[in-house]
Amino acid sequence: MKLEAKIDWQQGLAFRAELDGFDFIIDGPPEAGGRGLGPRPKGLTLVSLAGCTGMDVISILGKMKVKVETFVVRAEAQLAEEHPKKFIAIQVIYAFTGPGLAPEPLRKAIALSEEKYCGVRATLLPTVNIGHRILLNGERVDG
């Protein structure tokens, strides 16, 4: 299996990115010489992690016949102070809402994603410390 991404330089720090048939702009912040025309690459890594695990979790819950009303995944990263300002730690926050949702199937779906299915997470480990937090109807759930 092969995955390919391509970027074409536009101007300054802006590039037109091509991935999976989609075109979008990535750019740097103005203080680094960019114009803020699009997201930055490190942020896209967080989107990739959140998207990878989020798709796993919602798919697994669907197979388990667990219905959620809303599902949001956030990824928050701590970066090194010095260059190359790499990821040191990432916290993934899984937020679920829905009547009658039990914590156990949510924990199981997240564990399967983290331990078996999410290739982005597996790529970042063991270099980056990745933890998670679960919120169910606004309340923190252990595990």
mmCIF file of C-alpha atoms in Angstrom:
data_model
loop_
_atom_site.group_PDB
_atom_site.id
_atom_site.type_symbol
_atom_site.label_atom_id
_atom_site.label_comp_id
_atom_site.label_asym_id
_atom_site.label_seq_id
_atom_site.Cartn_x
_atom_site.Cartn_y
_atom_site.Cartn_z
ATOM 1 C CA MET A 1 0.000 0.000 0.000
ATOM 2 C CA LYS A 2 1.263 3.453 -0.888
ATOM 3 C CA LEU A 3 0.147 6.901 0.248
ATOM 4 C CA GLU A 4 1.323 9.989 -1.574
ATOM 5 C CA ALA A 5 1.150 13.689 -0.810
ATOM 6 C CA LYS A 6 2.506 16.475 -2.976
ATOM 7 C CA ILE A 7 3.138 20.157 -2.286
ATOM 8 C CA ASP A 8 3.836 22.897 -4.852
ATOM 9 C CA TRP A 9 5.477 26.101 -3.663
ATOM 10 C CA GLN A 10 3.292 29.167 -4.308
ATOM 11 C CA GLN A 11 5.024 32.124 -2.641
ATOM 12 C CA GLY A 12 6.623 32.952 0.711
ATOM 13 C CA LEU A 13 5.943 29.892 2.865
ATOM 14 C CA ALA A 14 2.681 28.980 1.095
ATOM 15 C CA PHE A 15 2.365 25.644 -0.695
ATOM 16 C CA ARG A 16 -0.566 24.083 -2.521
ATOM 17 C CA ALA A 17 -0.938 20.589 -1.108
ATOM 18 C CA GLU A 18 -2.505 17.664 -2.927
ATOM 19 C CA LEU A 19 -3.718 14.637 -0.991
ATOM 20 C CA ASP A 20 -6.334 12.020 -1.866
ATOM 21 C CA GLY A 21 -7.667 14.168 -4.716
ATOM 22 C CA PHE A 22 -8.067 17.251 -2.511
ATOM 23 C CA ASP A 23 -6.173 20.520 -2.917
ATOM 24 C CA PHE A 24 -5.542 22.885 -0.027
ATOM 25 C CA ILE A 25 -3.049 25.539 1.005
ATOM 26 C CA ILE A 26 -0.581 25.175 3.855
ATOM 27 C CA ASP A 27 1.333 28.218 5.058
ATOM 28 C CA GLY A 28 3.455 29.551 7.872
ATOM 29 C CA PRO A 29 2.578 32.261 10.360
ATOM 30 C CA PRO A 30 3.332 35.894 9.467
ATOM 31 C CA GLU A 31 6.097 36.093 12.093
ATOM 32 C CA ALA A 32 7.987 33.372 10.196
ATOM 33 C CA GLY A 33 7.453 34.878 6.740
ATOM 34 C CA GLY A 34 4.116 33.289 5.857
ATOM 35 C CA ARG A 35 0.782 34.963 5.307
ATOM 36 C CA GLY A 36 -1.415 32.588 7.308
ATOM 37 C CA LEU A 37 -3.205 31.383 4.167
ATOM 38 C CA GLY A 38 -3.736 27.889 5.529
ATOM 39 C CA PRO A 39 -2.947 25.486 8.341
ATOM 40 C CA ARG A 40 0.593 24.692 9.388
ATOM 41 C CA PRO A 41 2.084 21.194 9.034
ATOM 42 C CA LYS A 42 2.367 20.420 12.766
ATOM 43 C CA GLY A 43 -1.302 21.247 13.237
ATOM 44 C CA LEU A 44 -2.166 18.932 10.372
ATOM 45 C CA THR A 45 -0.355 16.164 12.240
ATOM 46 C CA LEU A 46 -2.739 16.718 15.156
ATOM 47 C CA VAL A 47 -5.701 16.683 12.752
ATOM 48 C CA SER A 48 -4.353 13.430 11.303
ATOM 49 C CA LEU A 49 -4.103 11.841 14.746
ATOM 50 C CA ALA A 50 -7.564 13.031 15.800
ATOM 51 C CA GLY A 51 -9.076 11.965 12.478
ATOM 52 C CA CYS A 52 -7.417 8.548 12.496
ATOM 53 C CA THR A 53 -8.502 7.637 16.002
ATOM 54 C CA GLY A 54 -11.891 9.345 15.645
ATOM 55 C CA MET A 55 -12.751 7.331 12.539
ATOM 56 C CA ASP A 56 -11.636 4.139 14.290
ATOM 57 C CA VAL A 57 -13.687 4.843 17.414
ATOM 58 C CA ILE A 58 -16.901 5.792 15.611
ATOM 59 C CA SER A 59 -16.578 2.767 13.308
ATOM 60 C CA ILE A 60 -15.981 0.389 16.239
ATOM 61 C CA LEU A 61 -18.893 1.845 18.196
ATOM 62 C CA GLY A 62 -21.112 1.418 15.136
ATOM 63 C CA LYS A 63 -20.170 -2.263 14.925
ATOM 64 C CA MET A 64 -20.946 -2.549 18.641
ATOM 65 C CA LYS A 65 -24.366 -0.939 17.946
ATOM 66 C CA VAL A 66 -23.540 1.900 20.342
ATOM 67 C CA LYS A 67 -25.293 5.101 19.279
ATOM 68 C CA VAL A 68 -23.790 8.453 20.122
ATOM 69 C CA GLU A 69 -25.481 11.804 19.667
ATOM 70 C CA THR A 70 -22.286 13.835 19.207
ATOM 71 C CA PHE A 71 -18.620 12.892 19.123
ATOM 72 C CA VAL A 72 -15.716 15.353 19.130
ATOM 73 C CA VAL A 73 -12.007 14.514 19.239
ATOM 74 C CA ARG A 74 -9.469 17.184 20.222
ATOM 75 C CA ALA A 75 -5.704 16.791 20.209
ATOM 76 C CA GLU A 76 -3.556 19.154 22.281
ATOM 77 C CA ALA A 77 0.205 19.093 21.903
ATOM 78 C CA GLN A 78 3.103 20.274 23.992
ATOM 79 C CA LEU A 79 6.015 21.347 21.791
ATOM 80 C CA ALA A 80 9.725 21.596 22.582
ATOM 81 C CA GLU A 81 10.908 25.156 23.215
ATOM 82 C CA GLU A 82 13.999 24.793 20.999
ATOM 83 C CA HIS A 83 14.253 23.851 17.352
ATOM 84 C CA PRO A 84 13.156 21.520 15.872
ATOM 85 C CA LYS A 85 10.201 22.278 18.212
ATOM 86 C CA LYS A 86 8.991 18.707 17.957
ATOM 87 C CA PHE A 87 6.018 17.186 19.731
ATOM 88 C CA ILE A 88 6.872 16.184 23.291
ATOM 89 C CA ALA A 89 3.432 15.108 24.441
ATOM 90 C CA ILE A 90 -0.070 14.932 22.995
ATOM 91 C CA GLN A 91 -3.319 14.655 24.905
ATOM 92 C CA VAL A 92 -6.290 13.308 22.929
ATOM 93 C CA ILE A 93 -9.678 14.276 24.337
ATOM 94 C CA TYR A 94 -12.644 12.138 23.280
ATOM 95 C CA ALA A 95 -15.967 13.864 24.033
ATOM 96 C CA PHE A 96 -19.196 11.887 23.645
ATOM 97 C CA THR A 97 -22.801 12.865 24.261
ATOM 98 C CA GLY A 98 -25.920 10.773 24.158
ATOM 99 C CA PRO A 99 -28.615 9.431 26.431
ATOM 100 C CA GLY A 100 -27.883 6.129 28.120
ATOM 101 C CA LEU A 101 -24.253 5.917 26.962
ATOM 102 C CA ALA A 102 -22.133 3.649 29.159
ATOM 103 C CA PRO A 103 -18.397 4.279 29.634
ATOM 104 C CA GLU A 104 -17.216 0.705 29.018
ATOM 105 C CA PRO A 105 -17.884 0.471 25.249
ATOM 106 C CA LEU A 106 -16.274 3.892 24.808
ATOM 107 C CA ARG A 107 -13.156 2.745 26.678
ATOM 108 C CA LYS A 108 -13.042 -0.458 24.598
ATOM 109 C CA ALA A 109 -13.365 1.373 21.268
ATOM 110 C CA ILE A 110 -10.639 3.857 22.249
ATOM 111 C CA ALA A 111 -8.334 1.050 23.419
ATOM 112 C CA LEU A 112 -8.790 -0.826 20.121
ATOM 113 C CA SER A 113 -7.989 2.316 18.163
ATOM 114 C CA GLU A 114 -4.937 3.121 20.273
ATOM 115 C CA GLU A 115 -3.538 -0.402 20.501
ATOM 116 C CA LYS A 116 -4.460 -1.920 17.151
ATOM 117 C CA TYR A 117 -5.842 0.328 14.443
ATOM 118 C CA CYS A 118 -4.634 3.947 14.457
ATOM 119 C CA GLY A 119 -1.567 4.085 12.221
ATOM 120 C CA VAL A 120 -0.916 7.759 12.922
ATOM 121 C CA ARG A 121 -0.674 7.085 16.661
ATOM 122 C CA ALA A 122 1.575 4.080 16.032
ATOM 123 C CA THR A 123 3.832 6.247 13.861
ATOM 124 C CA LEU A 124 4.207 8.907 16.562
ATOM 125 C CA LEU A 125 4.933 6.365 19.309
ATOM 126 C CA PRO A 126 7.236 5.832 21.149
ATOM 127 C CA THR A 127 8.837 9.192 20.324
ATOM 128 C CA VAL A 128 5.840 11.194 21.553
ATOM 129 C CA ASN A 129 4.065 10.565 24.850
ATOM 130 C CA ILE A 130 0.373 10.263 23.914
ATOM 131 C CA GLY A 131 -2.340 10.165 26.562
ATOM 132 C CA HIS A 132 -6.085 10.513 26.445
ATOM 133 C CA ARG A 133 -9.063 11.768 28.386
ATOM 134 C CA ILE A 134 -12.706 10.726 27.962
ATOM 135 C CA LEU A 135 -15.660 13.049 28.496
ATOM 136 C CA LEU A 136 -19.165 11.599 28.585
ATOM 137 C CA ASN A 137 -22.020 14.100 28.576
ATOM 138 C CA GLY A 138 -19.590 16.724 29.851
ATOM 139 C CA GLU A 139 -18.225 14.635 32.745
ATOM 140 C CA ARG A 140 -14.757 13.121 32.876
ATOM 141 C CA VAL A 141 -14.669 9.317 32.750
ATOM 142 C CA ASP A 142 -11.734 7.315 34.129
ATOM 143 C CA GLY A 143 -9.784 5.232 31.653
#
